[in-house]
Coordinates of C-alpha atoms and ligand atoms in Angstrom, one line a residue:
M1364 CA 119.6 95.9 -119.5
K1365 CA 115.7 95.4 -119.7
N1366 CA 114.0 94.1 -116.6
Y1367 CA 110.8 92.5 -116.2
K1368 CA 108.9 91.2 -113.4
I1369 CA 107.2 88.0 -113.6
A1370 CA 104.5 86.2 -111.2
V1371 CA 105.3 82.8 -110.9
I1372 CA 102.4 80.5 -109.9
E1373 CA 103.6 77.1 -109.9
G1374 CA 100.0 75.3 -108.7
D1375 CA 99.7 71.9 -108.2
G1376 CA 100.9 68.4 -109.7
I1377 CA 103.5 68.4 -112.4
G1378 CA 103.5 72.1 -112.5
R1379 CA 105.8 72.4 -110.0
E1380 CA 108.5 70.4 -111.6
V1381 CA 108.0 72.1 -115.0
V1382 CA 107.9 75.5 -114.0
P1383 CA 111.1 75.8 -112.4
E1384 CA 112.8 74.1 -115.7
G1385 CA 110.8 76.9 -117.6
I1386 CA 112.2 79.4 -115.4
G1387 CA 116.2 78.0 -115.8
V1388 CA 115.6 78.1 -119.8
L1389 CA 114.3 81.8 -119.3
E1390 CA 117.2 82.7 -117.4
A1391 CA 119.8 81.5 -119.7
A1392 CA 118.1 83.4 -122.2
G1393 CA 118.1 86.5 -120.2
R1394 CA 121.8 86.1 -119.5
R1395 CA 122.6 85.8 -123.4
F1396 CA 120.3 88.8 -124.3
G1397 CA 120.8 90.6 -121.7
L1398 CA 117.4 90.9 -120.0
S1399 CA 116.9 90.9 -116.1
L1400 CA 113.7 88.6 -115.1
A1401 CA 112.5 89.2 -111.5
W1402 CA 110.8 86.2 -110.6
Q1403 CA 108.1 86.7 -107.6
H1404 CA 106.4 83.4 -106.4
F1405 CA 103.0 82.8 -105.4
D1406 CA 102.3 80.0 -103.4
W1407 CA 98.3 79.7 -104.9
S1408 CA 97.5 76.1 -105.2
C1409 CA 94.8 73.2 -104.1
E1410 CA 97.2 72.7 -101.0
T1411 CA 96.9 76.4 -100.1
Y1412 CA 92.8 76.1 -100.6
L1413 CA 92.9 73.0 -98.1
K1414 CA 94.7 75.4 -95.6
T1415 CA 92.8 78.5 -96.1
G1416 CA 89.5 77.6 -98.0
R1417 CA 90.5 80.0 -101.0
M1418 CA 92.8 79.2 -104.0
M1419 CA 94.3 82.7 -103.8
P1420 CA 93.5 85.5 -101.6
A1421 CA 90.6 87.8 -102.1
D1422 CA 93.2 90.5 -103.4
G1423 CA 94.9 87.9 -105.3
L1424 CA 94.3 90.0 -108.8
D1425 CA 95.4 93.4 -107.0
Q1426 CA 98.6 91.5 -106.3
L1427 CA 99.2 90.5 -109.8
R1428 CA 98.3 93.4 -111.4
P1429 CA 101.9 95.4 -111.4
F1430 CA 103.8 92.3 -113.0
D1431 CA 104.5 92.3 -116.4
A1432 CA 103.4 89.0 -117.4
I1433 CA 102.5 85.8 -115.1
F1434 CA 104.1 82.3 -115.8
L1435 CA 101.5 79.5 -114.7
G1436 CA 102.5 75.7 -114.3
A1437 CA 98.7 74.1 -113.5
V1438 CA 96.4 74.1 -111.2
G1439 CA 94.0 71.2 -110.0
Y1440 CA 94.6 68.0 -107.5
P1441 CA 92.5 64.9 -106.4
G1442 CA 90.8 66.1 -103.5
V1443 CA 89.6 69.4 -104.4
P1444 CA 87.3 69.5 -107.2
D1445 CA 88.1 70.5 -110.4
H1446 CA 85.6 73.2 -110.7
T1447 CA 87.1 74.5 -107.5
S1448 CA 90.3 74.6 -108.5
L1449 CA 89.7 76.1 -112.1
W1450 CA 87.2 78.7 -111.0
G1451 CA 89.3 80.0 -107.6
L1452 CA 92.4 80.9 -109.5
L1453 CA 92.5 80.8 -113.5
I1454 CA 89.1 81.3 -114.8
P1455 CA 89.1 84.9 -112.3
I1456 CA 92.7 85.9 -113.6
R1457 CA 91.6 85.2 -117.6
R1458 CA 88.4 87.3 -116.9
G1459 CA 89.7 89.7 -114.5
F1460 CA 92.4 90.8 -116.8
R1461 CA 90.6 90.6 -119.9
Q1462 CA 92.7 87.6 -121.2
Y1463 CA 90.3 87.0 -124.0
V1464 CA 92.4 85.4 -126.4
N1465 CA 93.9 81.7 -125.6
L1466 CA 96.7 81.2 -128.4
R1467 CA 97.6 77.5 -128.8
P1468 CA 99.7 76.3 -131.3
A1469 CA 100.0 73.2 -132.5
C1470 CA 103.5 72.1 -134.6
L1471 CA 104.6 68.4 -135.5
L1472 CA 108.6 69.1 -135.2
E1473 CA 111.8 67.3 -136.3
G1474 CA 112.2 64.3 -133.9
I1475 CA 108.8 63.7 -132.8
S1476 CA 106.4 61.2 -134.3
S1477 CA 102.9 61.5 -134.4
P1478 CA 100.5 58.9 -133.5
L1479 CA 98.9 59.9 -137.1
S1480 CA 100.8 57.7 -139.5
G1481 CA 102.9 59.2 -142.3
R1482 CA 102.9 62.5 -141.1
K1483 CA 106.5 64.2 -141.0
A1484 CA 107.8 67.5 -139.3
G1485 CA 106.2 70.8 -140.7
D1486 CA 103.0 68.6 -142.1
I1487 CA 101.1 69.8 -139.2
D1488 CA 101.2 73.2 -138.2
F1489 CA 98.1 75.0 -137.3
V1490 CA 97.0 77.5 -133.9
V1491 CA 93.8 77.4 -132.3
V1492 CA 92.7 80.9 -131.1
R1493 CA 90.3 80.1 -128.4
E1494 CA 87.7 82.7 -127.1
N1495 CA 88.7 83.1 -123.6
S1496 CA 86.1 84.9 -121.7
E1497 CA 82.9 83.8 -122.1
G1498 CA 81.0 80.9 -124.3
E1499 CA 79.9 77.8 -122.5
Y1500 CA 82.3 78.7 -119.1
S1501 CA 79.2 80.8 -117.9
E1502 CA 78.0 81.6 -114.8
I1503 CA 74.7 81.9 -115.6
G1504 CA 72.4 78.6 -114.5
G1505 CA 71.9 76.7 -111.3
R1506 CA 70.5 73.6 -109.5
L1507 CA 67.3 72.7 -108.3
N1508 CA 65.8 70.3 -106.1
R1509 CA 69.2 68.6 -105.5
H1510 CA 69.3 65.1 -104.0
T1511 CA 65.9 64.7 -104.8
E1512 CA 64.8 62.5 -107.7
N1513 CA 63.7 65.8 -109.8
D1514 CA 67.3 66.8 -109.4
M1515 CA 68.4 69.1 -112.1
A1516 CA 71.1 71.4 -113.3
V1517 CA 70.7 74.3 -115.9
Q1518 CA 73.7 76.4 -117.4
E1519 CA 73.3 78.9 -120.4
T1520 CA 75.8 79.8 -122.7
V1521 CA 76.7 83.4 -123.4
F1522 CA 77.8 84.7 -127.0
T1523 CA 78.2 88.6 -126.8
R1524 CA 78.8 90.4 -130.1
R1525 CA 81.6 92.1 -128.6
A1526 CA 83.4 89.3 -127.7
V1527 CA 82.6 87.0 -130.7
D1528 CA 83.8 89.8 -132.9
R1529 CA 87.0 90.8 -131.1
I1530 CA 88.3 86.9 -131.1
L1531 CA 87.6 86.4 -135.0
T1532 CA 89.2 89.6 -135.8
Y1533 CA 92.5 88.6 -133.6
A1534 CA 92.0 85.0 -135.8
F1535 CA 91.8 86.6 -138.9
E1536 CA 94.4 89.5 -138.0
L1537 CA 97.0 86.7 -137.0
A1538 CA 95.9 84.6 -140.4
R1539 CA 97.5 87.4 -141.8
T1540 CA 100.7 86.8 -140.4
R1541 CA 100.5 83.0 -141.4
K1542 CA 99.2 80.9 -144.2
K1543 CA 96.0 83.3 -144.4
H1544 CA 93.4 80.7 -143.6
V1545 CA 90.6 80.7 -141.0
T1546 CA 88.6 77.9 -140.0
S1547 CA 85.9 78.3 -137.7
A1548 CA 84.3 75.6 -135.1
T1549 CA 80.9 75.8 -135.0
K1550 CA 77.7 73.5 -134.4
S1551 CA 75.0 75.4 -135.7
N1552 CA 73.2 72.4 -136.7
G1553 CA 72.3 71.4 -133.2
I1554 CA 73.0 74.7 -131.1
V1555 CA 70.1 76.8 -132.6
Y1556 CA 70.7 80.7 -131.3
T1557 CA 74.4 80.7 -129.9
M1558 CA 76.2 79.0 -132.6
P1559 CA 74.3 80.6 -136.1
F1560 CA 74.9 84.2 -134.3
W1561 CA 78.8 83.0 -134.0
D1562 CA 78.4 81.7 -137.9
E1563 CA 76.7 85.4 -138.9
R1564 CA 79.6 86.9 -137.1
F1565 CA 82.2 84.5 -138.5
A1566 CA 80.6 85.6 -142.3
A1567 CA 80.7 89.4 -141.1
I1568 CA 84.1 89.4 -140.0
S1569 CA 85.6 87.3 -142.8
K1570 CA 84.2 89.9 -145.1
Q1571 CA 86.4 92.5 -143.9
Y1572 CA 89.4 90.1 -144.8
P1573 CA 88.8 89.2 -148.5
D1574 CA 92.6 88.2 -148.6
V1575 CA 92.2 85.4 -146.1
Q1576 CA 90.3 82.3 -146.8
A1577 CA 87.5 81.6 -144.5
D1578 CA 86.0 77.9 -143.8
Q1579 CA 83.8 76.3 -141.0
F1580 CA 83.0 73.0 -140.1
H1581 CA 80.8 71.2 -137.4
I1582 CA 83.0 70.4 -134.3
D1583 CA 81.8 66.5 -134.5
I1584 CA 83.4 66.6 -138.3
L1585 CA 86.0 68.8 -137.3
T1586 CA 87.4 66.6 -134.6
A1587 CA 87.4 63.7 -137.6
H1588 CA 89.3 66.4 -140.1
F1589 CA 91.8 67.1 -137.2
V1590 CA 93.0 63.3 -137.3
A1591 CA 92.4 62.6 -141.0
H1592 CA 93.6 65.9 -142.7
P1593 CA 95.2 68.0 -139.8
D1594 CA 97.5 69.2 -143.0
W1595 CA 94.3 71.3 -144.0
F1596 CA 94.5 73.9 -140.9
D1597 CA 96.5 77.2 -140.5
V1598 CA 94.5 79.4 -137.8
V1599 CA 91.5 77.6 -136.3
V1600 CA 88.7 79.6 -134.2
G1601 CA 86.6 78.6 -131.7
S1602 CA 84.1 79.0 -128.6
N1603 CA 85.6 78.6 -125.2
L1604 CA 84.3 74.7 -125.1
F1605 CA 85.4 74.0 -128.8
G1606 CA 88.7 75.6 -128.4
D1607 CA 89.9 73.8 -125.2
I1608 CA 88.8 70.5 -126.7
L1609 CA 90.3 71.2 -130.0
S1610 CA 93.5 72.5 -128.3
D1611 CA 94.0 69.4 -126.3
L1612 CA 93.4 67.0 -129.6
G1613 CA 95.9 69.4 -131.3
A1614 CA 98.7 68.6 -128.6
A1615 CA 97.7 64.6 -129.2
V1616 CA 98.6 65.0 -132.8
V1617 CA 101.6 66.7 -132.8
G1618 CA 102.8 63.8 -130.4
S1619 CA 102.2 64.7 -126.8
M1620 CA 100.4 67.0 -124.1
G1621 CA 103.9 67.6 -122.9
L1622 CA 104.8 70.0 -125.8
A1623 CA 101.9 72.1 -126.3
P1624 CA 102.1 75.5 -125.0
S1625 CA 99.7 78.3 -124.4
A1626 CA 99.0 82.2 -124.1
N1627 CA 96.2 83.8 -122.5
L1628 CA 96.5 87.2 -123.9
N1629 CA 95.1 90.5 -123.2
P1630 CA 96.1 92.3 -126.4
E1631 CA 95.4 95.4 -125.4
R1632 CA 97.9 94.9 -122.3
E1633 CA 96.3 96.6 -120.0
Y1634 CA 96.9 94.2 -117.7
P1635 CA 99.5 91.3 -117.2
S1636 CA 98.7 88.4 -119.9
L1637 CA 99.4 84.4 -118.6
F1638 CA 101.7 81.9 -120.2
E1639 CA 101.2 78.7 -119.2
P1640 CA 101.1 74.8 -120.8
V1641 CA 98.0 73.3 -121.9
H1642 CA 98.2 70.6 -120.1
G1643 CA 97.2 69.8 -116.5
S1644 CA 98.5 68.9 -113.3
A1645 CA 98.7 65.3 -114.1
P1646 CA 98.4 63.8 -111.0
D1647 CA 99.2 60.5 -112.3
I1648 CA 103.0 61.2 -113.2
A1649 CA 103.4 63.8 -110.2
G1650 CA 106.3 63.6 -108.1
K1651 CA 108.4 61.2 -110.2
G1652 CA 110.4 63.8 -112.1
I1653 CA 109.6 62.6 -115.4
A1654 CA 107.1 65.3 -116.7
N1655 CA 107.8 67.0 -120.2
P1656 CA 109.0 70.3 -119.2
I1657 CA 108.7 71.2 -123.1
A1658 CA 105.5 72.8 -122.9
Q1659 CA 106.1 74.9 -120.0
I1660 CA 109.6 76.1 -121.8
W1661 CA 107.6 77.1 -124.7
S1662 CA 105.0 78.9 -123.1
G1663 CA 108.0 80.8 -121.7
A1664 CA 109.2 81.6 -125.4
M1665 CA 105.5 82.7 -126.1
M1666 CA 105.8 85.2 -122.9
L1667 CA 109.2 86.3 -124.1
R1668 CA 107.6 87.1 -127.4
H1669 CA 104.6 89.4 -125.7
L1670 CA 107.1 91.0 -124.0
G1671 CA 108.7 92.3 -127.3
E1672 CA 111.9 90.0 -126.6
E1673 CA 111.5 88.5 -130.0
Q1674 CA 115.2 87.2 -130.0
A1675 CA 115.2 85.8 -127.0
A1676 CA 111.7 84.2 -127.7
H1677 CA 113.4 82.8 -131.1
A1678 CA 116.2 80.9 -129.5
V1679 CA 114.5 79.6 -126.9
E1680 CA 112.0 77.7 -129.5
E1681 CA 115.2 76.9 -131.7
A1682 CA 116.8 75.5 -128.4
I1683 CA 113.6 73.2 -128.3
F1684 CA 113.3 72.2 -131.9
K1685 CA 117.2 71.4 -132.0
V1686 CA 117.4 69.3 -128.8
L1687 CA 114.2 67.1 -130.2
A1688 CA 115.7 67.2 -133.4
S1689 CA 119.3 66.1 -132.5
S1690 CA 119.4 64.8 -128.6
S1691 CA 118.2 61.4 -126.9
V1692 CA 117.6 63.4 -123.8
R1693 CA 113.8 63.3 -124.0
T1694 CA 111.4 62.4 -121.2
R1695 CA 109.4 59.3 -121.6
D1696 CA 106.0 60.8 -123.1
I1697 CA 108.2 61.3 -126.6
G1698 CA 110.0 57.8 -126.3
G1699 CA 113.1 58.6 -123.9
R1700 CA 114.4 58.0 -120.0
A1701 CA 115.4 61.5 -119.4
S1702 CA 114.3 63.4 -116.2
T1703 CA 112.2 66.7 -116.2
R1704 CA 115.5 68.7 -115.0
E1705 CA 117.8 66.6 -117.6
V1706 CA 115.7 67.9 -120.3
G1707 CA 115.1 71.5 -118.8
E1708 CA 119.3 71.4 -118.4
V1709 CA 119.9 70.5 -122.1
I1710 CA 117.8 73.3 -123.5
A1711 CA 119.0 75.7 -121.1
S1712 CA 122.5 75.0 -122.2
E1713 CA 121.7 75.0 -125.9
V1714 CA 119.9 78.7 -125.5
S1715 CA 123.2 79.6 -123.8
S1716 CA 125.6 78.3 -126.2
A1717 CA 125.2 81.5 -128.7
T1718 CA 127.3 79.7 -131.5
A1719 CA 125.0 77.1 -131.8
I1720 CA 122.2 78.9 -132.8
S1721 CA 121.6 82.0 -135.2
A1722 CA 119.3 84.4 -133.7
H1723 CA 117.4 86.6 -136.2
Ligands
NAI2090 P1 96.5 66.5 -117.9 O1 96.7 67.3 -118.8 O2 96.9 67.1 -116.8 O3 97.0 65.1 -118.0 C1 96.6 64.2 -119.1 C2 97.3 62.8 -119.5 O4 98.7 63.7 -120.3 C3 97.8 62.1 -118.4 O5 97.8 61.0 -118.6 C4 99.0 62.9 -118.1 O6 99.9 62.1 -117.4 C5 99.9 63.5 -119.4 N1 100.9 64.4 -119.2 C6 100.6 65.9 -119.1 N2 101.3 66.5 -119.3 C7 102.4 65.9 -119.4 C8 103.6 66.6 -119.4 N3 104.1 67.8 -119.5 N4 104.2 65.3 -119.7 C9 104.1 63.8 -119.7 N5 102.8 63.6 -119.6 C10 101.9 64.9 -119.7 O7 95.0 66.4 -117.8 P2 93.9 65.8 -116.7 O8 94.4 64.5 -116.0 O9 92.4 65.9 -117.4 O10 93.9 66.6 -115.5 C11 94.8 66.7 -114.1 C12 93.9 67.8 -113.3 O11 94.8 68.9 -114.0 C13 92.9 68.0 -113.2 O12 92.4 68.4 -111.5 C14 92.3 69.3 -114.1 O13 91.1 70.0 -113.3 C15 93.7 70.0 -114.2 N6 93.6 70.8 -115.1 C16 94.2 71.8 -115.2 C17 94.3 72.8 -116.1 C18 95.0 74.3 -115.8 O14 95.6 74.6 -115.0 N7 95.2 75.0 -116.9 C19 94.3 72.5 -117.5 C20 94.1 71.1 -117.6 C21 93.6 70.4 -116.6
MG2091 MG1 92.0 71.8 -121.4

């Protein structure tokens, strides 16, 4: 039996509701495929911040370091500024553990209707590869003359050749395992230093992959193409900010924020990687038991795949696909009436029923 140690951070809002369903489904996969998953919970959240003044303890990264992976819900809640919660927990983990790839698949599934008319399952199947370590989300900048009429703010974007090259390389390698097509998100018409640099590196790296089709669009028209021609895309690579925006749009065109999983990867495996849904803590629906747990469960499948448990990952994904395609048990964001718990349970029991799914 293989043993994995997983750190769990439910965080805030619906994170506390969807993470238990993710764990329930992965436990079912563990029982079926002979994996033992040891979950250790860390109560790091905005509530913790209000009590202690910190989102996580000063030695938080040291505490997480020995784990095989981190399974996170979402952080952020009214009463704590969003930049405090994000920079107090998620960003230090992503950076400290060199999780420089943020992988965010967008796939239109059987049984889900896209808000775009005329799109059916399979028509939309792309993955956003977001640079996760630098870019627009930088700590270089400052405020001057606060609360005077000369009040001002400056924030610098940082693009390093090392980080840009490694994310572009990751995107091209990924495309080789898919439809061999990479699209770069740029804005080199308006942003005259960093984005032309990004384009130069994209051109240089794409030369090393003559078998992969490479194209690029400015971010403004690219968002329009995501809506008008989502079928054009396979792997879409973007900076931290552009990747963030594109992945929420990707989630929307495939039906719901509640369906979009993500992985924050340290591809070299020097540190644990982190798996979380694209969505946030959704305070507007928190506490009602109506959040869709599928994004969290699917993030769990990505975690199993990263751990090398391809069969188990595949079984979890197949169970999600089957339930969406053939069951009326679904949450209201995708047109049903079921609770978070009911959806988690039906997917877990689908994973357990070995006859229903052919693992390969
Ligand atoms: P959000 O993703 O939490 O919610 C956006 C909309 O999508 C809401 O109407 C929400 O009800 C809906 N939604 C999201 N997940 C859903 C699910 N699983 N099932 C059904 N509906 C779902 O984004 P928002 O409102 O911008 O942010 C809320 C809080 O979450 C903020 O504090 C923000 O900073 C934080 N946040 C945290 C993230 C993280 O931990 N990675 C990512 C994004 C936001
Ligand atoms: Mg986001």
